[in-house]
Amino acid sequence: MEHSSHESLLKHPNSITYESPFPLYALAISHSPYRVAVGSFLETYNNRVDILSFDPDALTLKPHHPPLSFDHPYPPTKLMFHPSNPNLLASSGDFLRLWDLRDHSIEPLSVLNNSKSSDFCAPLTSFDWNEVEPRRIGTSSIDTTCTVWDIDKGVVETQLIAHDKEVYDIAWGEARVFASVSADGSVRIFDLRDKEHSTIIYESPQPDTPLLRLAWNKQDLRYMATILMDSNKVVILDIRSPTMPVAELERHAASVNAIAWAPQSSRHICSAGDDTQALIWELPTVAGPNGIDPMSMYSAGSEINQLQWSAAVPDWIAVAFSNKMQLLKV
Amino acid sequence: MERSSSVRKGAWAEEEDILLSQCINKYGEGKWHHVPLKAGLNRCRKSCRLRWLNYLRPNIKRGDFKADEVDLIIRLHTLLGRTANDVKNYWNTHLRKKVLCHSNSVEEKAPDVAKVKVIKPRPRTFSKNLTLLSGKSPSAESFRPNSNTINNYPTPTSSDNLIAWWESLLDDKEGDETDACKKSGVHEEPKPNLWVNEIAPEAKVIGGFFDEDMNIPSCLADFSETGLWDFLNAEEGALI
């Protein structure tokens, strides 16, 4: 596999790069006017989120004018825009915070803090905004719980002790169904109508191998993807067939860091990792004897830490590596 | 400024505290060299400042150190290995202003924390051989309860429960808070693995995934030749 020359890609009309003064991690893209929120990853208290403007016709990606940004304590672990409102942004880190993007500034709207003491909170590893019920945001935390917030009222709807160890990711499947992954190595599904039970649909083969990320296929809710810590495999699950993966995509040369289903096609998924590759896979109806090969591949300049494939701009895949953010046209 | 009598030393009397507090509330912090005069106190300016900062200031946290605070102190002390004095100085010079700004906004905006009942769902698992994809008869659905007891119930067909579970999961009705799934009993019926991926000598068509009615939108039906992505040749045997 050859590495494309990085410099030539910077000028390529089908990839657009933004270079930040600091390492980037969290990424989010809104619907028109296509704002891109990028979060810094500095191992210190002072971090920030900057808003960029993406023009898919002029193919430009540059800081919003007038400048929109806000300080954030510790690196944001995730950023996400409201499913339909490009002016509303949520961030997770020490707390779940909501931000209002106005013409000239960003105003903090609320800090959703569920902890009993105002001084200490358990950091949030991730969250997901429910597309069917946008007043619901689910958060995952290192304290083994998942919390469902009603952000209109600013109150907790439900808090569940979801796992035996830290919860690393959460994804909504339906208005009242979500799934989460944990350091305890399990993928569990929760139904808000039946809070007394959860369903384990997969556990890592080596006990207690953490599962780091979870992606629920929004085009076909039967399918989910997950990745194990320090593993080069993408595990594809069918919830109709619990415990056994329907596929394991094993073509990365190093650990996979991020996964994203295609927003407009149920059969495609993208993965990216420490081998600096982003791979797009087309999942077949039948798998061959040698496993599944990726359909296409992109080489970034360094390890890819983040991947977003937004329904707002389905023709573009966003990646973050080092201090750069790139939009790649598919 | 020279005084005829020497300044008071030792413990602060309550009247002195009151005078000092009133003075700070009236004139604000700062200009400590004026404070003894304005407050009418026979104390040195450094003493006034320290008394205010360490004792009289309203937002000082009081009470015994709680167990988790002590734990944090021990852990950080071990981790940092810095002297307490150095930590204090670092805080005051670099961090105080930035962190205080943030914590103030947190206090203003955080909603009242109502008591939230935290629920611990009991996880249930399915045996490795239970799948709907094959249409074969089911084996077990088992609970993994928190305690070590296993519920034994008379058994409705387990595959019905599996079907019921995932169908109810994905239907659109907003139900009320009743059990979406029924419990079932536990019994094992070992079956060979029905779906193999890479290891099988020949591909098995089990009604694998992504069957029939999948429409690939035309925009993805062929990924455009951007030159950006290396297209990997699909081998005939590997992909359909």
Coordinates of C-alpha atoms in Angstrom, one line a residue:
Chain A
M1 CA 0.0 0.0 0.0
E2 CA 1.5 3.3 -1.0
H3 CA 1.2 6.4 1.0
S4 CA -0.1 9.2 -1.1
S5 CA 2.0 12.3 -0.9
H6 CA 0.6 14.4 1.9
E7 CA 1.4 17.8 0.3
S8 CA -0.4 16.9 -2.9
L9 CA -3.5 16.0 -1.0
L10 CA -3.7 19.3 0.7
K11 CA -4.4 20.9 -2.7
H12 CA -6.5 18.1 -4.0
P13 CA -10.1 19.3 -4.7
N14 CA -11.4 16.3 -2.9
S15 CA -9.7 16.7 0.4
I16 CA -9.8 19.8 2.4
T17 CA -7.5 20.4 5.4
Y18 CA -7.7 22.6 8.4
E19 CA -4.5 22.9 10.4
S20 CA -4.9 23.9 14.1
P21 CA -2.4 25.3 16.5
F22 CA -2.9 22.3 18.7
P23 CA -3.8 18.6 18.6
L24 CA -7.4 17.9 17.8
Y25 CA -9.7 15.2 18.9
A26 CA -13.4 15.9 19.1
L27 CA -15.2 16.7 15.8
A28 CA -18.7 17.5 14.9
I29 CA -20.5 18.7 11.7
S30 CA -23.8 20.5 11.6
H31 CA -26.4 20.8 8.9
S32 CA -26.4 23.9 6.7
P33 CA -24.6 26.3 7.2
Y34 CA -22.1 23.3 7.7
R35 CA -20.3 24.4 10.8
V36 CA -17.5 22.2 11.9
A37 CA -16.7 22.1 15.6
V38 CA -13.2 21.0 16.5
G39 CA -12.0 20.3 20.0
S40 CA -8.4 20.6 21.2
F41 CA -6.6 17.7 22.9
L42 CA -4.1 19.3 25.3
E43 CA -3.2 17.4 28.5
T44 CA -4.0 20.3 30.6
Y45 CA -7.0 22.1 32.1
N46 CA -7.3 24.8 29.4
N47 CA -8.7 23.5 26.2
R48 CA -10.9 25.0 23.6
V49 CA -13.4 24.4 20.9
D50 CA -13.3 26.3 17.6
I51 CA -15.9 26.6 15.0
L52 CA -15.0 26.3 11.3
S53 CA -17.1 27.0 8.2
F54 CA -17.3 24.4 5.5
D55 CA -18.4 25.5 2.0
P56 CA -18.9 22.3 0.0
D57 CA -19.2 24.3 -3.2
A58 CA -16.2 26.5 -2.9
L59 CA -14.4 23.6 -1.1
T60 CA -13.2 25.8 1.7
L61 CA -12.8 25.0 5.3
K62 CA -11.7 27.8 7.5
P63 CA -12.4 29.4 10.9
H64 CA -15.8 30.9 11.1
H65 CA -16.0 34.6 10.5
P66 CA -16.6 36.3 12.9
P67 CA -14.5 34.0 15.1
L68 CA -16.6 31.6 17.2
S69 CA -14.9 29.6 19.9
F70 CA -15.1 28.8 23.6
D71 CA -12.8 27.6 26.3
H72 CA -13.4 24.1 27.6
P73 CA -12.1 22.6 30.8
Y74 CA -10.0 19.5 29.8
P75 CA -10.3 18.1 26.3
P76 CA -13.8 17.6 25.2
T77 CA -14.4 13.9 24.8
K78 CA -17.1 14.4 22.3
L79 CA -18.8 17.2 20.4
M80 CA -22.2 17.0 18.7
F81 CA -24.6 19.3 17.1
H82 CA -28.4 19.1 17.7
P83 CA -29.8 16.7 15.1
S84 CA -31.5 19.5 13.2
N85 CA -30.4 22.8 14.7
P86 CA -27.0 24.0 13.7
N87 CA -26.9 26.6 16.4
L88 CA -27.0 24.2 19.3
L89 CA -23.8 22.3 20.2
A90 CA -23.2 19.9 23.0
S91 CA -19.9 18.9 24.6
S92 CA -18.8 16.3 27.1
G93 CA -15.9 16.2 29.4
D94 CA -16.2 17.0 33.1
F95 CA -19.9 17.7 32.5
L96 CA -22.4 17.7 29.6
R97 CA -22.6 21.3 28.4
L98 CA -24.9 23.0 25.9
W99 CA -23.8 25.9 23.8
D100 CA -25.7 28.4 21.7
L101 CA -23.9 29.5 18.5
R102 CA -24.9 33.1 17.7
D103 CA -23.7 35.4 15.0
H104 CA -20.8 36.9 16.9
S105 CA -20.3 34.7 20.0
I106 CA -21.0 31.4 21.6
E107 CA -23.0 31.5 24.8
P108 CA -23.0 28.7 27.3
L109 CA -26.6 27.6 27.7
S110 CA -26.4 25.0 30.5
V111 CA -24.1 22.8 32.4
L112 CA -25.9 19.5 33.1
N113 CA -24.4 18.3 36.4
N114 CA -25.9 15.4 38.2
S115 CA -23.3 15.0 40.9
K116 CA -24.3 15.4 44.5
S117 CA -21.3 17.4 45.4
S118 CA -20.7 20.4 43.2
D119 CA -16.9 19.9 43.4
F120 CA -16.5 16.4 42.0
C121 CA -18.0 14.7 39.0
A122 CA -17.2 11.5 37.2
P123 CA -15.9 12.4 33.8
L124 CA -18.0 11.7 30.8
T125 CA -16.4 9.5 28.1
S126 CA -19.0 10.1 25.5
F127 CA -22.6 11.0 24.7
D128 CA -25.2 10.6 22.0
W129 CA -28.0 12.9 20.9
N130 CA -31.3 11.1 20.3
E131 CA -32.3 11.9 16.7
V132 CA -35.9 10.8 17.2
E133 CA -36.4 12.6 20.6
P134 CA -33.9 15.4 20.5
R135 CA -34.7 16.4 24.0
R136 CA -32.8 13.3 25.1
I137 CA -29.1 13.0 25.4
G138 CA -27.5 9.9 26.8
T139 CA -24.1 10.2 28.5
S140 CA -21.6 7.5 29.5
S141 CA -19.2 7.9 32.4
I142 CA -16.2 6.3 34.0
D143 CA -18.3 5.7 37.1
T144 CA -20.0 2.8 35.3
T145 CA -23.3 4.7 34.7
C146 CA -25.2 6.0 31.8
T147 CA -27.4 9.0 32.3
V148 CA -30.3 10.0 30.1
W149 CA -30.9 13.8 30.3
D150 CA -34.0 15.7 29.3
I151 CA -32.2 18.8 28.1
D152 CA -35.3 20.9 27.6
K153 CA -36.1 20.6 31.3
G154 CA -32.5 20.3 32.3
V155 CA -33.1 17.2 34.5
V156 CA -32.1 13.6 34.6
E157 CA -34.7 11.3 33.1
T158 CA -32.9 8.1 34.1
Q159 CA -29.5 7.1 35.5
L160 CA -28.5 3.5 35.1
I161 CA -25.6 1.5 36.4
A162 CA -25.0 0.2 33.0
H163 CA -21.8 -1.9 33.4
D164 CA -19.4 -3.3 35.9
K165 CA -16.6 -1.0 34.8
E166 CA -16.1 2.3 33.1
V167 CA -18.5 3.0 30.2
Y168 CA -16.7 4.2 27.1
D169 CA -19.4 4.9 24.5
I170 CA -23.1 5.1 24.1
A171 CA -25.4 5.1 21.1
W172 CA -29.1 5.5 20.6
G173 CA -30.9 3.0 18.5
E174 CA -34.4 4.3 18.8
A175 CA -36.4 6.9 20.8
R176 CA -36.0 4.9 24.0
V177 CA -33.4 2.3 23.3
F178 CA -29.7 2.8 23.6
A179 CA -26.6 0.6 23.7
S180 CA -23.3 1.0 25.5
V181 CA -19.8 -0.5 25.6
S182 CA -17.5 -0.7 28.6
A183 CA -14.1 -1.7 30.0
D184 CA -16.0 -4.8 31.2
G185 CA -15.9 -6.0 27.6
S186 CA -19.6 -6.1 26.9
V187 CA -22.1 -4.5 24.5
R188 CA -25.4 -4.0 26.4
I189 CA -28.7 -2.8 25.1
F190 CA -31.1 -0.8 27.4
D191 CA -34.7 -0.2 26.8
L192 CA -36.2 2.7 28.9
R193 CA -39.5 0.9 29.1
D194 CA -37.8 -1.9 31.0
K195 CA -35.1 -0.4 33.2
E196 CA -34.8 -3.5 35.3
H197 CA -33.1 -5.4 32.5
S198 CA -30.4 -5.0 30.0
T199 CA -29.3 -7.3 27.3
I200 CA -25.7 -8.3 26.6
I201 CA -25.4 -8.9 22.9
Y202 CA -21.6 -9.3 22.7
E203 CA -18.7 -9.8 25.0
S204 CA -15.0 -9.6 24.1
P205 CA -13.5 -13.1 23.7
Q206 CA -10.7 -12.4 26.2
P207 CA -12.6 -11.6 29.3
D208 CA -12.4 -8.0 30.4
T209 CA -10.9 -6.7 27.2
P210 CA -12.4 -3.2 27.0
L211 CA -14.6 -2.2 24.2
L212 CA -13.8 1.3 23.3
R213 CA -16.3 2.5 20.7
L214 CA -19.8 1.6 19.5
A215 CA -21.6 2.6 16.3
W216 CA -25.2 1.8 15.7
N217 CA -26.2 1.6 12.0
K218 CA -28.9 4.2 11.7
Q219 CA -30.0 2.9 8.3
D220 CA -30.5 -0.6 9.6
L221 CA -30.9 -0.9 13.3
R222 CA -30.1 -4.6 13.3
Y223 CA -26.4 -3.9 13.0
M224 CA -23.8 -2.4 15.3
A225 CA -20.1 -2.1 15.1
T226 CA -17.6 -2.1 18.0
I227 CA -13.8 -2.0 18.5
L228 CA -11.7 -3.6 21.2
M229 CA -8.9 -1.9 23.0
D230 CA -5.5 -2.4 21.2
S231 CA -7.1 -4.4 18.4
N232 CA -7.0 -4.0 14.7
K233 CA -10.4 -5.5 14.2
V234 CA -13.8 -4.0 13.6
V235 CA -16.5 -6.3 15.0
I236 CA -19.8 -6.2 13.3
L237 CA -22.8 -7.4 15.3
D238 CA -26.3 -8.3 14.4
I239 CA -28.6 -7.9 17.4
R240 CA -30.8 -10.7 16.1
S241 CA -27.8 -13.0 16.5
P242 CA -26.4 -12.1 19.9
T243 CA -22.9 -13.0 21.2
M244 CA -21.6 -14.0 17.8
P245 CA -20.3 -11.3 15.5
V246 CA -21.5 -11.5 11.9
A247 CA -18.2 -10.2 10.7
E248 CA -14.8 -9.2 12.0
L249 CA -13.1 -6.7 9.7
E250 CA -9.4 -7.3 10.1
R251 CA -7.3 -5.4 7.7
H252 CA -5.9 -2.5 9.7
A253 CA -2.2 -2.8 10.5
A254 CA -2.6 -1.3 13.9
S255 CA -5.2 -0.4 16.5
V256 CA -8.5 0.9 15.3
N257 CA -9.5 4.2 17.0
A258 CA -12.8 5.2 15.4
I259 CA -15.7 3.8 13.4
A260 CA -18.6 5.3 11.6
W261 CA -21.4 3.8 9.6
A262 CA -22.3 5.6 6.3
P263 CA -25.2 7.9 7.0
Q264 CA -27.0 7.1 3.8
S265 CA -26.2 3.5 3.1
S266 CA -26.7 0.6 5.4
R267 CA -24.0 -1.6 4.0
H268 CA -21.0 0.7 4.3
I269 CA -18.8 1.5 7.3
C270 CA -15.6 3.4 7.7
S271 CA -12.8 2.7 10.2
A272 CA -9.6 4.5 11.0
G273 CA -6.7 3.9 13.3
D274 CA -3.1 4.1 14.3
D275 CA -1.9 2.6 11.0
T276 CA -2.8 6.1 9.6
Q277 CA -5.4 4.4 7.3
A278 CA -9.1 5.2 6.9
L279 CA -10.8 2.2 5.3
I280 CA -14.2 2.1 3.8
W281 CA -15.9 -1.3 3.9
E282 CA -18.8 -2.6 1.9
L283 CA -20.4 -5.4 3.9
P284 CA -21.4 -8.2 1.6
T285 CA -24.4 -10.5 1.7
V286 CA -22.0 -13.4 2.0
A287 CA -18.5 -13.4 3.4
G288 CA -15.8 -15.2 1.6
P289 CA -13.4 -17.7 3.1
N290 CA -10.6 -15.2 3.6
G291 CA -12.7 -12.5 5.3
I292 CA -13.8 -9.2 4.0
D293 CA -11.5 -6.8 2.2
P294 CA -12.0 -3.0 2.4
M295 CA -13.5 -1.3 -0.6
S296 CA -11.2 1.7 -0.5
M297 CA -8.5 3.2 1.6
Y298 CA -7.0 6.6 2.5
S299 CA -3.7 7.3 4.0
A300 CA -3.4 10.2 6.3
G301 CA -0.2 11.8 7.5
S302 CA -0.2 10.3 10.9
E303 CA -2.3 8.1 13.3
I304 CA -6.0 8.9 12.8
N305 CA -7.7 9.6 16.2
Q306 CA -11.2 10.6 15.1
L307 CA -13.6 9.8 12.4
Q308 CA -17.1 11.4 11.7
W309 CA -19.4 10.6 8.8
S310 CA -22.2 13.1 9.2
A311 CA -25.6 12.8 7.8
A312 CA -25.4 16.5 7.2
V313 CA -22.7 16.1 4.6
P314 CA -22.9 12.4 3.6
D315 CA -20.4 12.9 0.7
W316 CA -17.6 13.8 3.0
I317 CA -15.8 11.9 5.8
A318 CA -14.1 13.9 8.5
V319 CA -10.9 12.7 10.1
A320 CA -8.6 14.2 12.8
F321 CA -5.0 13.3 13.1
S322 CA -2.2 15.2 14.9
N323 CA -3.3 18.8 14.8
K324 CA -5.1 18.5 11.5
M325 CA -8.7 18.0 10.5
Q326 CA -9.5 16.8 7.0
L327 CA -12.7 16.4 5.0
L328 CA -12.4 13.6 2.5
K329 CA -14.8 13.3 -0.4
V330 CA -16.1 9.8 -0.9
Chain B
M1 CA 3.5 54.2 58.5
E2 CA 4.8 54.5 62.0
R3 CA 2.6 53.8 64.9
S4 CA 3.1 55.1 68.4
S5 CA 2.0 51.8 69.9
S6 CA 3.1 48.5 68.6
V7 CA 0.5 46.5 66.7
R8 CA -1.5 43.7 68.3
K9 CA -0.3 40.2 67.9
G10 CA -1.9 36.9 68.7
A11 CA -5.5 35.6 68.4
W12 CA -8.1 37.8 66.7
A13 CA -11.0 39.0 68.9
E14 CA -14.5 38.8 67.5
E15 CA -14.8 42.6 67.4
E16 CA -11.6 42.8 65.3
D17 CA -13.1 40.2 62.9
I18 CA -16.3 42.3 62.6
L19 CA -14.4 45.5 61.9
L20 CA -12.3 43.8 59.3
S21 CA -15.2 42.2 57.6
Q22 CA -17.1 45.4 57.4
C23 CA -14.2 47.2 56.0
I24 CA -13.6 44.6 53.3
N25 CA -17.3 44.5 52.4
K26 CA -17.3 48.3 52.1
Y27 CA -14.1 48.9 50.3
G28 CA -13.4 45.5 48.7
E29 CA -10.2 43.5 48.8
G30 CA -6.9 45.1 48.0
K31 CA -5.1 48.2 49.1
W32 CA -4.2 46.3 52.3
H33 CA -1.9 49.0 53.5
H34 CA -5.0 51.2 54.0
V35 CA -7.1 48.6 55.7
P36 CA -5.9 48.8 59.3
L37 CA -6.5 52.6 59.2
K38 CA -9.9 52.4 57.5
A39 CA -11.0 49.5 59.7
G40 CA -9.7 51.2 62.8
L41 CA -7.7 48.1 63.7
N42 CA -4.4 48.0 65.5
R43 CA -3.1 45.2 63.3
C44 CA -0.4 45.1 60.7
R45 CA -1.6 45.1 57.1
K46 CA -0.2 41.6 56.4
S47 CA -2.1 40.2 59.3
C48 CA -5.3 41.8 58.1
R49 CA -4.9 40.3 54.7
L50 CA -4.1 36.8 56.0
R51 CA -7.0 36.9 58.4
W52 CA -9.4 37.8 55.6
L53 CA -8.1 35.3 53.1
N54 CA -7.7 32.3 55.5
Y55 CA -10.6 32.8 57.8
L56 CA -13.2 35.5 57.2
R57 CA -13.7 35.1 53.4
P58 CA -17.3 33.8 52.8
N59 CA -16.6 31.0 50.3
I60 CA -14.1 29.1 52.4
K61 CA -15.1 25.4 52.8
R62 CA -15.3 24.4 56.4
G63 CA -15.6 21.2 58.4
D64 CA -13.4 18.2 58.7
F65 CA -11.8 16.9 55.6
K66 CA -14.0 14.2 54.2
A67 CA -12.6 10.7 53.5
D68 CA -12.6 11.2 49.7
E69 CA -10.8 14.5 50.1
V70 CA -8.2 12.9 52.3
D71 CA -7.8 10.1 49.8
L72 CA -7.3 12.6 47.0
I73 CA -4.7 14.5 49.0
I74 CA -2.8 11.4 49.7
R75 CA -2.9 10.3 46.1
L76 CA -1.9 13.6 44.6
H77 CA 0.8 14.1 47.1
T78 CA 2.3 10.7 46.3
L79 CA 1.9 11.4 42.6
L80 CA 3.2 14.9 42.5
G81 CA 5.9 14.7 45.1
R82 CA 5.9 18.4 45.3
T83 CA 6.0 20.4 48.5
A84 CA 2.7 21.7 49.8
N85 CA 4.2 25.2 49.5
D86 CA 5.0 24.7 45.9
V87 CA 1.6 23.4 45.1
K88 CA 0.0 26.4 46.8
N89 CA 2.2 28.8 45.0
Y90 CA 1.5 27.2 41.6
W91 CA -2.2 27.3 42.3
N92 CA -2.1 31.0 43.2
T93 CA 0.0 32.1 40.3
H94 CA -1.2 30.1 37.4
L95 CA -4.5 28.3 38.1
R96 CA -6.6 30.3 40.6
K97 CA -8.1 32.8 38.2
K98 CA -8.8 30.4 35.4
V99 CA -10.4 27.7 37.5
L100 CA -12.4 30.1 39.6
C101 CA -14.0 31.6 36.5
H102 CA -15.1 28.2 35.4
S103 CA -16.4 27.1 38.7
N104 CA -18.4 30.2 39.1
S105 CA -20.2 29.7 35.9
V106 CA -20.8 26.0 36.8
E107 CA -22.4 27.1 40.1
E108 CA -24.6 29.6 38.3
K109 CA -25.8 27.4 35.6
A110 CA -26.1 24.0 37.2
P111 CA -29.7 23.1 37.8
D112 CA -30.9 22.0 41.2
V113 CA -29.9 18.4 41.6
A114 CA -33.0 16.5 42.5
K115 CA -32.5 13.1 44.0
V116 CA -32.3 10.7 41.1
K117 CA -32.9 7.1 41.7
V118 CA -30.1 5.1 40.1
I119 CA -31.3 1.8 38.7
K120 CA -29.0 -1.2 38.1
P121 CA -30.5 -3.3 35.3
R122 CA -29.9 -7.0 35.5
P123 CA -28.1 -8.2 32.4
R124 CA -29.4 -11.1 30.4
T125 CA -27.4 -13.0 27.8
F126 CA -28.3 -15.3 25.1
S127 CA -26.4 -18.6 24.5
K128 CA -23.9 -18.6 21.7
N129 CA -26.0 -20.7 19.5
L130 CA -29.3 -18.8 19.6
T131 CA -29.8 -17.0 16.4
L132 CA -32.7 -16.1 14.2
L133 CA -30.8 -16.1 11.0
S134 CA -30.9 -19.8 10.4
G135 CA -34.5 -20.5 11.1
K136 CA -33.3 -23.5 13.1
S137 CA -34.9 -24.3 16.4
P138 CA -33.7 -22.4 19.3
S139 CA -31.6 -23.2 22.3
A140 CA -31.4 -21.3 25.5
E141 CA -31.9 -17.8 26.7
S142 CA -30.3 -17.4 30.1
F143 CA -30.2 -14.8 32.7
R144 CA -27.1 -13.6 34.4
P145 CA -28.6 -12.2 37.6
N146 CA -26.7 -10.1 40.0
S147 CA -26.9 -12.7 42.7
N148 CA -26.1 -16.3 42.0
T149 CA -29.6 -17.6 41.8
I150 CA -31.0 -18.7 38.5
N151 CA -34.7 -18.4 37.9
N152 CA -36.4 -21.5 36.7
Y153 CA -39.6 -20.9 35.0
P154 CA -41.7 -23.0 32.7
T155 CA -40.3 -22.5 29.3
P156 CA -42.1 -20.7 26.5
T157 CA -40.1 -21.1 23.3
S158 CA -36.9 -19.1 23.6
S159 CA -36.7 -18.0 20.1
D160 CA -40.1 -16.4 20.4
N161 CA -38.6 -14.4 23.2
L162 CA -35.6 -13.4 21.2
I163 CA -37.9 -12.4 18.3
A164 CA -40.2 -10.6 20.7
W165 CA -37.3 -8.8 22.3
W166 CA -35.6 -7.4 19.3
E167 CA -38.9 -6.6 17.6
S168 CA -40.1 -4.7 20.6
L169 CA -36.7 -3.0 20.7
L170 CA -37.1 -1.6 17.2
D171 CA -40.8 -0.8 17.1
D172 CA -41.8 2.9 17.2
K173 CA -44.5 2.8 19.9
E174 CA -43.6 4.7 23.0
G175 CA -44.8 2.1 25.5
D176 CA -45.2 2.5 29.2
E177 CA -42.8 1.3 31.8
T178 CA -43.7 -2.4 31.7
D179 CA -41.6 -5.4 31.0
A180 CA -41.0 -5.4 27.3
C181 CA -39.7 -9.0 27.5
K182 CA -40.9 -12.0 29.3
K183 CA -38.5 -14.1 31.3
S184 CA -37.9 -17.6 30.2
G185 CA -36.2 -20.6 31.7
V186 CA -32.8 -21.9 31.3
H187 CA -31.9 -25.0 29.5
E188 CA -29.0 -25.8 27.2
E189 CA -29.2 -27.5 23.9
P190 CA -25.8 -27.5 22.3
K191 CA -25.8 -26.7 18.6
P192 CA -22.9 -26.3 16.2
N193 CA -22.0 -22.8 15.2
L194 CA -24.3 -21.7 12.4
W195 CA -22.3 -18.8 10.9
V196 CA -18.7 -18.8 10.2
N197 CA -16.8 -16.0 8.6
E198 CA -13.2 -16.4 7.6
I199 CA -12.5 -19.9 8.5
A200 CA -15.1 -21.9 6.5
P201 CA -13.7 -23.6 3.4
E202 CA -16.7 -22.4 1.4
A203 CA -19.0 -19.5 1.9
K204 CA -22.3 -20.5 3.6
V205 CA -25.4 -18.8 2.5
I206 CA -27.4 -18.7 5.7
G207 CA -29.5 -15.8 4.8
G208 CA -26.5 -13.7 5.9
F209 CA -26.7 -10.1 6.5
F210 CA -27.8 -7.3 4.3
D211 CA -30.4 -9.4 2.5
E212 CA -32.8 -8.6 -0.3
D213 CA -34.2 -5.2 0.0
M214 CA -31.1 -3.2 0.5
N215 CA -30.9 -0.2 -1.8
I216 CA -27.6 1.4 -2.1
P217 CA -28.1 5.0 -2.9
S218 CA -26.7 5.9 -6.3
C219 CA -24.2 8.3 -4.7
L220 CA -22.5 5.3 -3.1
A221 CA -23.2 2.7 -5.7
D222 CA -19.9 3.6 -7.2
F223 CA -17.6 5.7 -5.1
S224 CA -16.5 8.4 -7.5
E225 CA -13.0 8.3 -8.8
T226 CA -11.5 11.1 -6.8
G227 CA -8.1 9.7 -6.9
L228 CA -8.1 10.2 -3.1
W229 CA -9.1 6.7 -2.2
D230 CA -7.1 3.7 -3.3
F231 CA -9.7 1.3 -4.6
L232 CA -8.8 -2.2 -3.7
N233 CA -9.6 -4.9 -6.2
A234 CA -12.5 -7.0 -5.2
E235 CA -11.6 -10.6 -5.6
E236 CA -14.4 -12.6 -7.2
G237 CA -14.5 -15.1 -4.5
A238 CA -14.3 -12.8 -1.6
L239 CA -17.2 -10.4 -2.3
I240 CA -20.4 -10.7 -4.1

